[in-house]
Coordinates of C-alpha atoms and ligand atoms in Angstrom, one line a residue:
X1 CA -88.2 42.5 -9.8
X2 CA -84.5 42.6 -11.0
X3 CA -83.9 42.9 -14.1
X4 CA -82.5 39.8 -14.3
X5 CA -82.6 36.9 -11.8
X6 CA -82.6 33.3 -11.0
X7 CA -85.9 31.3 -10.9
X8 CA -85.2 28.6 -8.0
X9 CA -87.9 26.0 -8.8
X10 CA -87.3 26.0 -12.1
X11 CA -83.7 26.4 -12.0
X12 CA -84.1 29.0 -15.0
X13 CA -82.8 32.5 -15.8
X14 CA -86.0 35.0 -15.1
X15 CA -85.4 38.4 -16.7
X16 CA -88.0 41.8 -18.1
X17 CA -88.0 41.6 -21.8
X18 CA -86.4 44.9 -22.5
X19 CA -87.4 44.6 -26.4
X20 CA -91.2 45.2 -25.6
X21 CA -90.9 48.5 -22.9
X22 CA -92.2 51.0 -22.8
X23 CA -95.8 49.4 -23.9
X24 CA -95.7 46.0 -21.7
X25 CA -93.6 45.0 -18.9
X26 CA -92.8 41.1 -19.3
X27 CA -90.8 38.5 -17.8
X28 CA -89.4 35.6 -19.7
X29 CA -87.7 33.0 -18.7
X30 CA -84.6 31.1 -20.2
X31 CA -84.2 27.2 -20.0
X32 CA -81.3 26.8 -21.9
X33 CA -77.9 28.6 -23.3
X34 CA -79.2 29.1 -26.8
X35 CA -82.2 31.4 -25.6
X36 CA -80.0 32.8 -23.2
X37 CA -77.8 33.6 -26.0
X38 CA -80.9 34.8 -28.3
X39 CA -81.7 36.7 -25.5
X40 CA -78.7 38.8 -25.2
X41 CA -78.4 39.2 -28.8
X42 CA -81.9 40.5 -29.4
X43 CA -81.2 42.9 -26.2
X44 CA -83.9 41.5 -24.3
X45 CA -81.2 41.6 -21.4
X46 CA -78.8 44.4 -22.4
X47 CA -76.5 47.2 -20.6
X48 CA -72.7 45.7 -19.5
X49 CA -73.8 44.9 -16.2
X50 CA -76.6 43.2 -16.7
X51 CA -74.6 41.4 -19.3
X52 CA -71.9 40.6 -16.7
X53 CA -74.8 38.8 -14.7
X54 CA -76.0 37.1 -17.8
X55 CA -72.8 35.4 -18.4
X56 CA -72.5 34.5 -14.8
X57 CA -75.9 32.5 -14.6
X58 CA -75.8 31.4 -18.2
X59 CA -72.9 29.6 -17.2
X60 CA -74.4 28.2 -13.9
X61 CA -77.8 27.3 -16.2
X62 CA -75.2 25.2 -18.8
X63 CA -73.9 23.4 -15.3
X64 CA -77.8 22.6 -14.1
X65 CA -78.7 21.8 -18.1
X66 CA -76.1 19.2 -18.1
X67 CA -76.8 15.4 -17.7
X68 CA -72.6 14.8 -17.5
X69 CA -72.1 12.5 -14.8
X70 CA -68.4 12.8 -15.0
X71 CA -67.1 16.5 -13.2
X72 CA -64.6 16.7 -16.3
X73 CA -67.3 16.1 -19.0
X74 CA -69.6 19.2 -17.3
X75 CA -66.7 21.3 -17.1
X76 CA -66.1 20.9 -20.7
X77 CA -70.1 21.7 -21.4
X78 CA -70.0 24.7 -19.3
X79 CA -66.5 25.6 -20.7
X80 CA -68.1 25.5 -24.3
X81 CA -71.5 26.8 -23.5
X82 CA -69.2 30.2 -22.0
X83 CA -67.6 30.3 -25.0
X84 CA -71.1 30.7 -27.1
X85 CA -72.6 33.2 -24.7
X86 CA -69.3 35.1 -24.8
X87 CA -69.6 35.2 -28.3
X88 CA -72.6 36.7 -28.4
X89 CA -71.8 40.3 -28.1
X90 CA -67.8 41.7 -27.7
X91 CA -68.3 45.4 -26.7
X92 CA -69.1 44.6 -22.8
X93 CA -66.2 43.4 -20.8
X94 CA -68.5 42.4 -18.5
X95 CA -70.0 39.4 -20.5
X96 CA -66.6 37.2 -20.6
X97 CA -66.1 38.7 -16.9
X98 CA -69.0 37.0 -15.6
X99 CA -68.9 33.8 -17.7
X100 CA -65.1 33.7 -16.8
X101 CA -65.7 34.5 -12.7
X102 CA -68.1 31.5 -12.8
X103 CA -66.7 29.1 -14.6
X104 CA -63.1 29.3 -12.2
X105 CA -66.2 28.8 -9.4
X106 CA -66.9 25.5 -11.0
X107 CA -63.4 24.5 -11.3
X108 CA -63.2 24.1 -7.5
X109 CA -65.8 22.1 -7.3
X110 CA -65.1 18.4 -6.3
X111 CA -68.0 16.6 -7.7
X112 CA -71.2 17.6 -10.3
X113 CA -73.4 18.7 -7.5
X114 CA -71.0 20.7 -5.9
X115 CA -70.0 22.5 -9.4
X116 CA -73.9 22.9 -10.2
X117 CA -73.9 24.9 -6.6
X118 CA -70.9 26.6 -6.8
X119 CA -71.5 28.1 -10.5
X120 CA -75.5 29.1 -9.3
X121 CA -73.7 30.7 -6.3
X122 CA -71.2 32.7 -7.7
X123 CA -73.8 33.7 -10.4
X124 CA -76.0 34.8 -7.8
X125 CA -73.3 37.0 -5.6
X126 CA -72.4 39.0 -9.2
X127 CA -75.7 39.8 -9.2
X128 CA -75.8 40.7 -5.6
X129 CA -72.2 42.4 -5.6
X130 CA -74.1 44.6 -8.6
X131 CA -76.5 45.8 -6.8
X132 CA -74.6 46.7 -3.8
X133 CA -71.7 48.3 -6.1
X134 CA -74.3 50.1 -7.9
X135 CA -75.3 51.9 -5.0
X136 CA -71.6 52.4 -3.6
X137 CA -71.3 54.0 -7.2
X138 CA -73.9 56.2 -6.6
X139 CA -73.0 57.5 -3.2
X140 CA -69.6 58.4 -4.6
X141 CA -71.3 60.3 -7.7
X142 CA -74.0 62.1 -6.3
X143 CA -71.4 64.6 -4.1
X144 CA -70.6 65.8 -7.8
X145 CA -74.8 66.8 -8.4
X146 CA -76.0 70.1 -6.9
X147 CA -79.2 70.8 -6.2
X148 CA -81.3 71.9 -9.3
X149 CA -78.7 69.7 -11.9
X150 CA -80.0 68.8 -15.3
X151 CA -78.2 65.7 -16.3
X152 CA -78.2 64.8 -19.8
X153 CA -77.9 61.5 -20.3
X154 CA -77.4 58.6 -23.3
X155 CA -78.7 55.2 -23.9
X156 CA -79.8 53.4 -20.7
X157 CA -77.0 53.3 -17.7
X158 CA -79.9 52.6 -15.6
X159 CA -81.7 49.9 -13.4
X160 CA -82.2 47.9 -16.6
X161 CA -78.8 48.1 -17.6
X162 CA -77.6 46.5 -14.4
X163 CA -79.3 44.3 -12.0
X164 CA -80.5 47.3 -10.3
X165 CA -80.0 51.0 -9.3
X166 CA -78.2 51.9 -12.1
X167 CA -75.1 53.4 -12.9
X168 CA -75.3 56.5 -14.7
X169 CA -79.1 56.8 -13.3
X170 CA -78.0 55.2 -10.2
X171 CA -76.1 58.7 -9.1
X172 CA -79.2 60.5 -10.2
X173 CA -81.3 58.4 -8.1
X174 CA -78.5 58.7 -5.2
X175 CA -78.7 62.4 -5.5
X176 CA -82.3 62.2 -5.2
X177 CA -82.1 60.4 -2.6
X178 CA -80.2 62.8 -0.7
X179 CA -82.6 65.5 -1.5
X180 CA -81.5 67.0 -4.5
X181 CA -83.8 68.3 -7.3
X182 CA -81.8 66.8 -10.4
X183 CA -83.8 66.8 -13.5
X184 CA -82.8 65.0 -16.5
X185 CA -82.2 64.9 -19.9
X186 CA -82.7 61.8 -22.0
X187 CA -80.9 60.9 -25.6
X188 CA -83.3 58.9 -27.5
X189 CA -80.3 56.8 -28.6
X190 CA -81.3 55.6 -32.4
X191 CA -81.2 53.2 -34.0
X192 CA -82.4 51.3 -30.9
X193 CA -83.4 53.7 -28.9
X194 CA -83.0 52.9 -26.0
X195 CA -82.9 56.5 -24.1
X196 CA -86.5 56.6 -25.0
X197 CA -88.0 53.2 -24.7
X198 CA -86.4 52.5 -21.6
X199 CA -84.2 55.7 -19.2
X200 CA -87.5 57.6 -19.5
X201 CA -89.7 54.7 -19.0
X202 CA -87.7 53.9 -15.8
X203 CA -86.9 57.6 -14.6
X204 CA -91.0 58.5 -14.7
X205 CA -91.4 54.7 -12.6
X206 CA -89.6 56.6 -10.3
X207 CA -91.2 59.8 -10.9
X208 CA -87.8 61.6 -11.7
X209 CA -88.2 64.7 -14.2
X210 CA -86.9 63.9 -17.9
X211 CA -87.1 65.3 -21.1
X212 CA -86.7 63.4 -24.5
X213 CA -84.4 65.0 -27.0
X214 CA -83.2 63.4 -30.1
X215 CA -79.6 62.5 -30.6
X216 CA -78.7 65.2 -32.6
X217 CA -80.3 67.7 -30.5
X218 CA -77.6 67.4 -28.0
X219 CA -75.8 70.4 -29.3
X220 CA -78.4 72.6 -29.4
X221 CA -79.9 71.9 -25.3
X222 CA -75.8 72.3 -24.3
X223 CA -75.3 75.4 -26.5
X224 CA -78.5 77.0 -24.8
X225 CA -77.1 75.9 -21.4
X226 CA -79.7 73.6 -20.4
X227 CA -77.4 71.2 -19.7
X228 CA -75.2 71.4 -15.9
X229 CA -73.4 67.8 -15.9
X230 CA -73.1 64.4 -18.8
X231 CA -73.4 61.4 -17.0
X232 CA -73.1 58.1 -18.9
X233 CA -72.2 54.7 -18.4
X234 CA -69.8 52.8 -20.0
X235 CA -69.2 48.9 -21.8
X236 CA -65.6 48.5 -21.3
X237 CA -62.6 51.3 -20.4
X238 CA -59.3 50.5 -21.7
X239 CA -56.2 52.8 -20.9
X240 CA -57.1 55.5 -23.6
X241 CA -60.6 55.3 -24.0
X242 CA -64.4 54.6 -22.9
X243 CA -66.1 52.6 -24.7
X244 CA -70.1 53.5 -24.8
X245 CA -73.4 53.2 -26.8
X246 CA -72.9 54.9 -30.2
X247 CA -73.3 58.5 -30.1
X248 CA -71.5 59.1 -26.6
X249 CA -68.5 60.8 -28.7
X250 CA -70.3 63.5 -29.7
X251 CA -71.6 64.4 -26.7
X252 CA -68.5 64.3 -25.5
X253 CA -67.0 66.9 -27.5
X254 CA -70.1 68.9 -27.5
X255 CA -69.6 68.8 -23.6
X256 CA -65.9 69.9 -23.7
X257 CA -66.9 72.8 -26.5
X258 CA -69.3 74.1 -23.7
X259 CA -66.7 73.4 -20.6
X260 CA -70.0 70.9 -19.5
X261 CA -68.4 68.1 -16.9
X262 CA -68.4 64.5 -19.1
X263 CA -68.7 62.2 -16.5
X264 CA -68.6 58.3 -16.7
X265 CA -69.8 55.4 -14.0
X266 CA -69.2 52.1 -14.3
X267 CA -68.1 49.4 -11.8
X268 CA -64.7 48.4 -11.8
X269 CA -65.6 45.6 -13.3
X270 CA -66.0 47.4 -16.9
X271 CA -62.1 48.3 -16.5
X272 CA -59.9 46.2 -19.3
X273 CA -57.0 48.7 -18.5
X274 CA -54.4 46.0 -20.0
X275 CA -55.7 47.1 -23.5
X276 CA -56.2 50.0 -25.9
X277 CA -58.7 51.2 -28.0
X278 CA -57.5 49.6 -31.1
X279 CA -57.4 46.0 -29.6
X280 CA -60.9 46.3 -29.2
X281 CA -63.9 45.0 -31.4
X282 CA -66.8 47.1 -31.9
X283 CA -70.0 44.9 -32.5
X284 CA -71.5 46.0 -35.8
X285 CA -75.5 45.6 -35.6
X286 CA -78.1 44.3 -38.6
X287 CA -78.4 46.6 -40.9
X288 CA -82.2 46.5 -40.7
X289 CA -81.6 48.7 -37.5
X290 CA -81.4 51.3 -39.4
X291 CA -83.6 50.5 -42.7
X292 CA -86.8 49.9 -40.5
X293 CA -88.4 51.5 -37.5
X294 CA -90.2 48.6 -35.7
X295 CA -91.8 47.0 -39.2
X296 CA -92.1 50.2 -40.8
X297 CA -89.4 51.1 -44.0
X298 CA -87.7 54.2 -43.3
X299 CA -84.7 53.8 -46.0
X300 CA -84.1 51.9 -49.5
X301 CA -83.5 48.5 -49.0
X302 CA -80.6 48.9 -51.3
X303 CA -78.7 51.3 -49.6
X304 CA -75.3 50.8 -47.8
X305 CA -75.5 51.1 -44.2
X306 CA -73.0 51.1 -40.8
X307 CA -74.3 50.3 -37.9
X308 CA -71.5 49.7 -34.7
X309 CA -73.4 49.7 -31.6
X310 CA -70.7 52.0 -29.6
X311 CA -68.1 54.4 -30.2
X312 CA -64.8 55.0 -28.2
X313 CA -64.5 58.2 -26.3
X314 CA -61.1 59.6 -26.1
X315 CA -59.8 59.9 -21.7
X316 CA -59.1 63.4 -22.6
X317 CA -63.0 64.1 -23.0
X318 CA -63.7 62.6 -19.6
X319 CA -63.9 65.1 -16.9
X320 CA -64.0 61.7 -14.2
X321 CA -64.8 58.2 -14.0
X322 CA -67.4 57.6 -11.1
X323 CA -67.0 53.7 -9.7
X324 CA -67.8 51.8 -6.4
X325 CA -64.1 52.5 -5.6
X326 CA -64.7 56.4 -5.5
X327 CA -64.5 59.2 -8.1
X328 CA -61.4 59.0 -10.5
X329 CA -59.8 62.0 -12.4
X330 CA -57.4 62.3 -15.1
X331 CA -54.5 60.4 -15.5
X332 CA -56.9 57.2 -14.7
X333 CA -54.3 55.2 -13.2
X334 CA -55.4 51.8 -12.7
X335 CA -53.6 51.3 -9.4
X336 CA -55.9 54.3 -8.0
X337 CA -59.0 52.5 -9.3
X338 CA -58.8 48.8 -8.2
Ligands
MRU1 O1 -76.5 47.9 -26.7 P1 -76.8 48.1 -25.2 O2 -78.1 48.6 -25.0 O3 -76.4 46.9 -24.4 O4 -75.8 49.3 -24.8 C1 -75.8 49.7 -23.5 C2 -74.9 50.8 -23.2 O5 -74.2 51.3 -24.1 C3 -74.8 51.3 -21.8 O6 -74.6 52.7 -21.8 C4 -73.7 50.6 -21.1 O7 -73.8 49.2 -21.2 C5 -73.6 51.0 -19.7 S1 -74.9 50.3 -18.7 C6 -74.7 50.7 -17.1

């Protein structure tokens, strides 16, 4: 199963609840925007590419949902419903990429039908497109593994992230592929983690070698050399930085300390190279992220807390930029990259 899909006799979104893993694999499905948009927020469907898929057929699920009979009034339903979903987290590019992509799909549309096709289509060939990109990615990425890498790694830039393969785990799964023994090393990524609910739940699916470290152990595993390559993915990269699950700075500048390789995939779909860092919002997260572990307290209720979800990681602490499109190096020039 993908990690997110279309159910065709339903005509809902099917996707694994990524809240519940590692204890229980389960699909749910969404039959309208607002549990799409509950979905995304509560990171039952997380990871940019996934995202980018979201938007795409939570826009073509608006177009089905809609009882317009009028091809104007639907395209102003699906227009606003892209709007909410959009809304519902800012880091990933590829959310408004996919909502957007779809939505100028419906707008050639000549009649209600034809726009609920055309939006379910399009949805459906981001979803392909990430697949096949994901493995392009990986291809490209693995000629930088040798045989017997560790590869540490933060948050999850796997399967689950996108519609499948993976980015980040995609090249380690490309590698193996190709024979290699690559090994892994997995962040635990607090407050959510997400390294060790769901990269090591996926990597030992696949029966890939990975230990669990916590974040702040990164330091340490680099300093005693355990670490060969830093491979993670990415939710948006503007001109001067890489936007990425909180804690992917440090590693960063752990890596260049210890003259590691910090390398980055993402599709070139995650690009937003007409900005900069500072244009960009950073989605700050519940403070009860960070006050309680599952149900249990683990801090005074009183206390202060910040809680962004990502961090921006200066170009100048990224060794290359793995996409579909091949392996970028320093200067990034966007012309090189599309
Ligand atoms: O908050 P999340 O879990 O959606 O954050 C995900 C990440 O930061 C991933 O590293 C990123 O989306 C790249 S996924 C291929």
């Amino acid at each position: 199963m993908r990690t997110i899909d279309w159910d065709y006799e339903k005509n809902n979104i099917i996707m694994i609840d990524q809240t519940l893993l590692p204890k229980e694999y389960k699909l749910i499905e969404c039959a309208t925007v607002d549990s799409l948009c509950e979905a995304i927020q509560s990171l039952r469907v997380r990871g940019a590419p996934a995202l980018g898929a979201a938007g795409g057929f939570g826009v073509a699920l608006s177009a089905f949902r809609s009882k317009a009979s009028s091809l104007g009034a639907l395209l102003d339903e699906v227009e606003t419903a892209g709007k909410k979903i959009i809304l519902t987290r800012p880091t990933a590019v590829n959310l408004s990429w996919g909502v957007k992509r779809v939505i100028r799909a419906v707008e050639e549309a000549n009649n209600t039908k034809e726009a609920r096709m055309f939006a379910l289509d399009e949805a459906k060939a981001i979803a392909d497109e990430d697949v096949k990109k994901n493995m392009e990615l990986g291809e490209h990425g693995a000629s930088l593994l040798e045989d017997g890498d560790t590869v540490m790694t933060h948050c999850n830039a796997g399967r689950l992230a996108c519609v499948d393969w993976g980015t980040a785990l995609g090249v380690i799964r490309s590698a193996r592929a190709q024979g290699k023994d690559i090994k892994v090393i997995s962040c635990e990524t607090r407050p959510l983690n997400q390294g060790s609910r769901i990269t090591t739940w996926e990597l030992l699916e696949d029966k890939i070698p990975v230990t669990l470290i916590t974040d702040s152990m990164s330091g340490a595993v680099m300093r005693k050399g355990m670490v060969d390559k830093v491979i993670v993915g990415a939710d948006r990269i503007t001109q001067d930085a890489v936007f990425n699950k909180i804690g992917t700075y440090t590693h960063s500048v752990i890596a260049k300390e210890h003259e590691i390789p910090f390398y980055v995939a993402a599709p070139v779909s995650t690009f937003d190279f007409e900005r900069f860092e500072d244009e960009i919002e950073i989605e700050l997260r519940k403070p009860e992220e960070l006050k309680f572990f599952g149900t249990h307290q683990i801090a005074p209720l009183e206390v202060e807390v910040y809680n962004p979800a990502f961090d921006a990681t200066p170009m100048e602490n990224v060794t290359a930029i793995i996409t579909e499109n091949g392996i970028f190096y320093p200067p990034f020039l966007i012309d090189e990259v599309k």
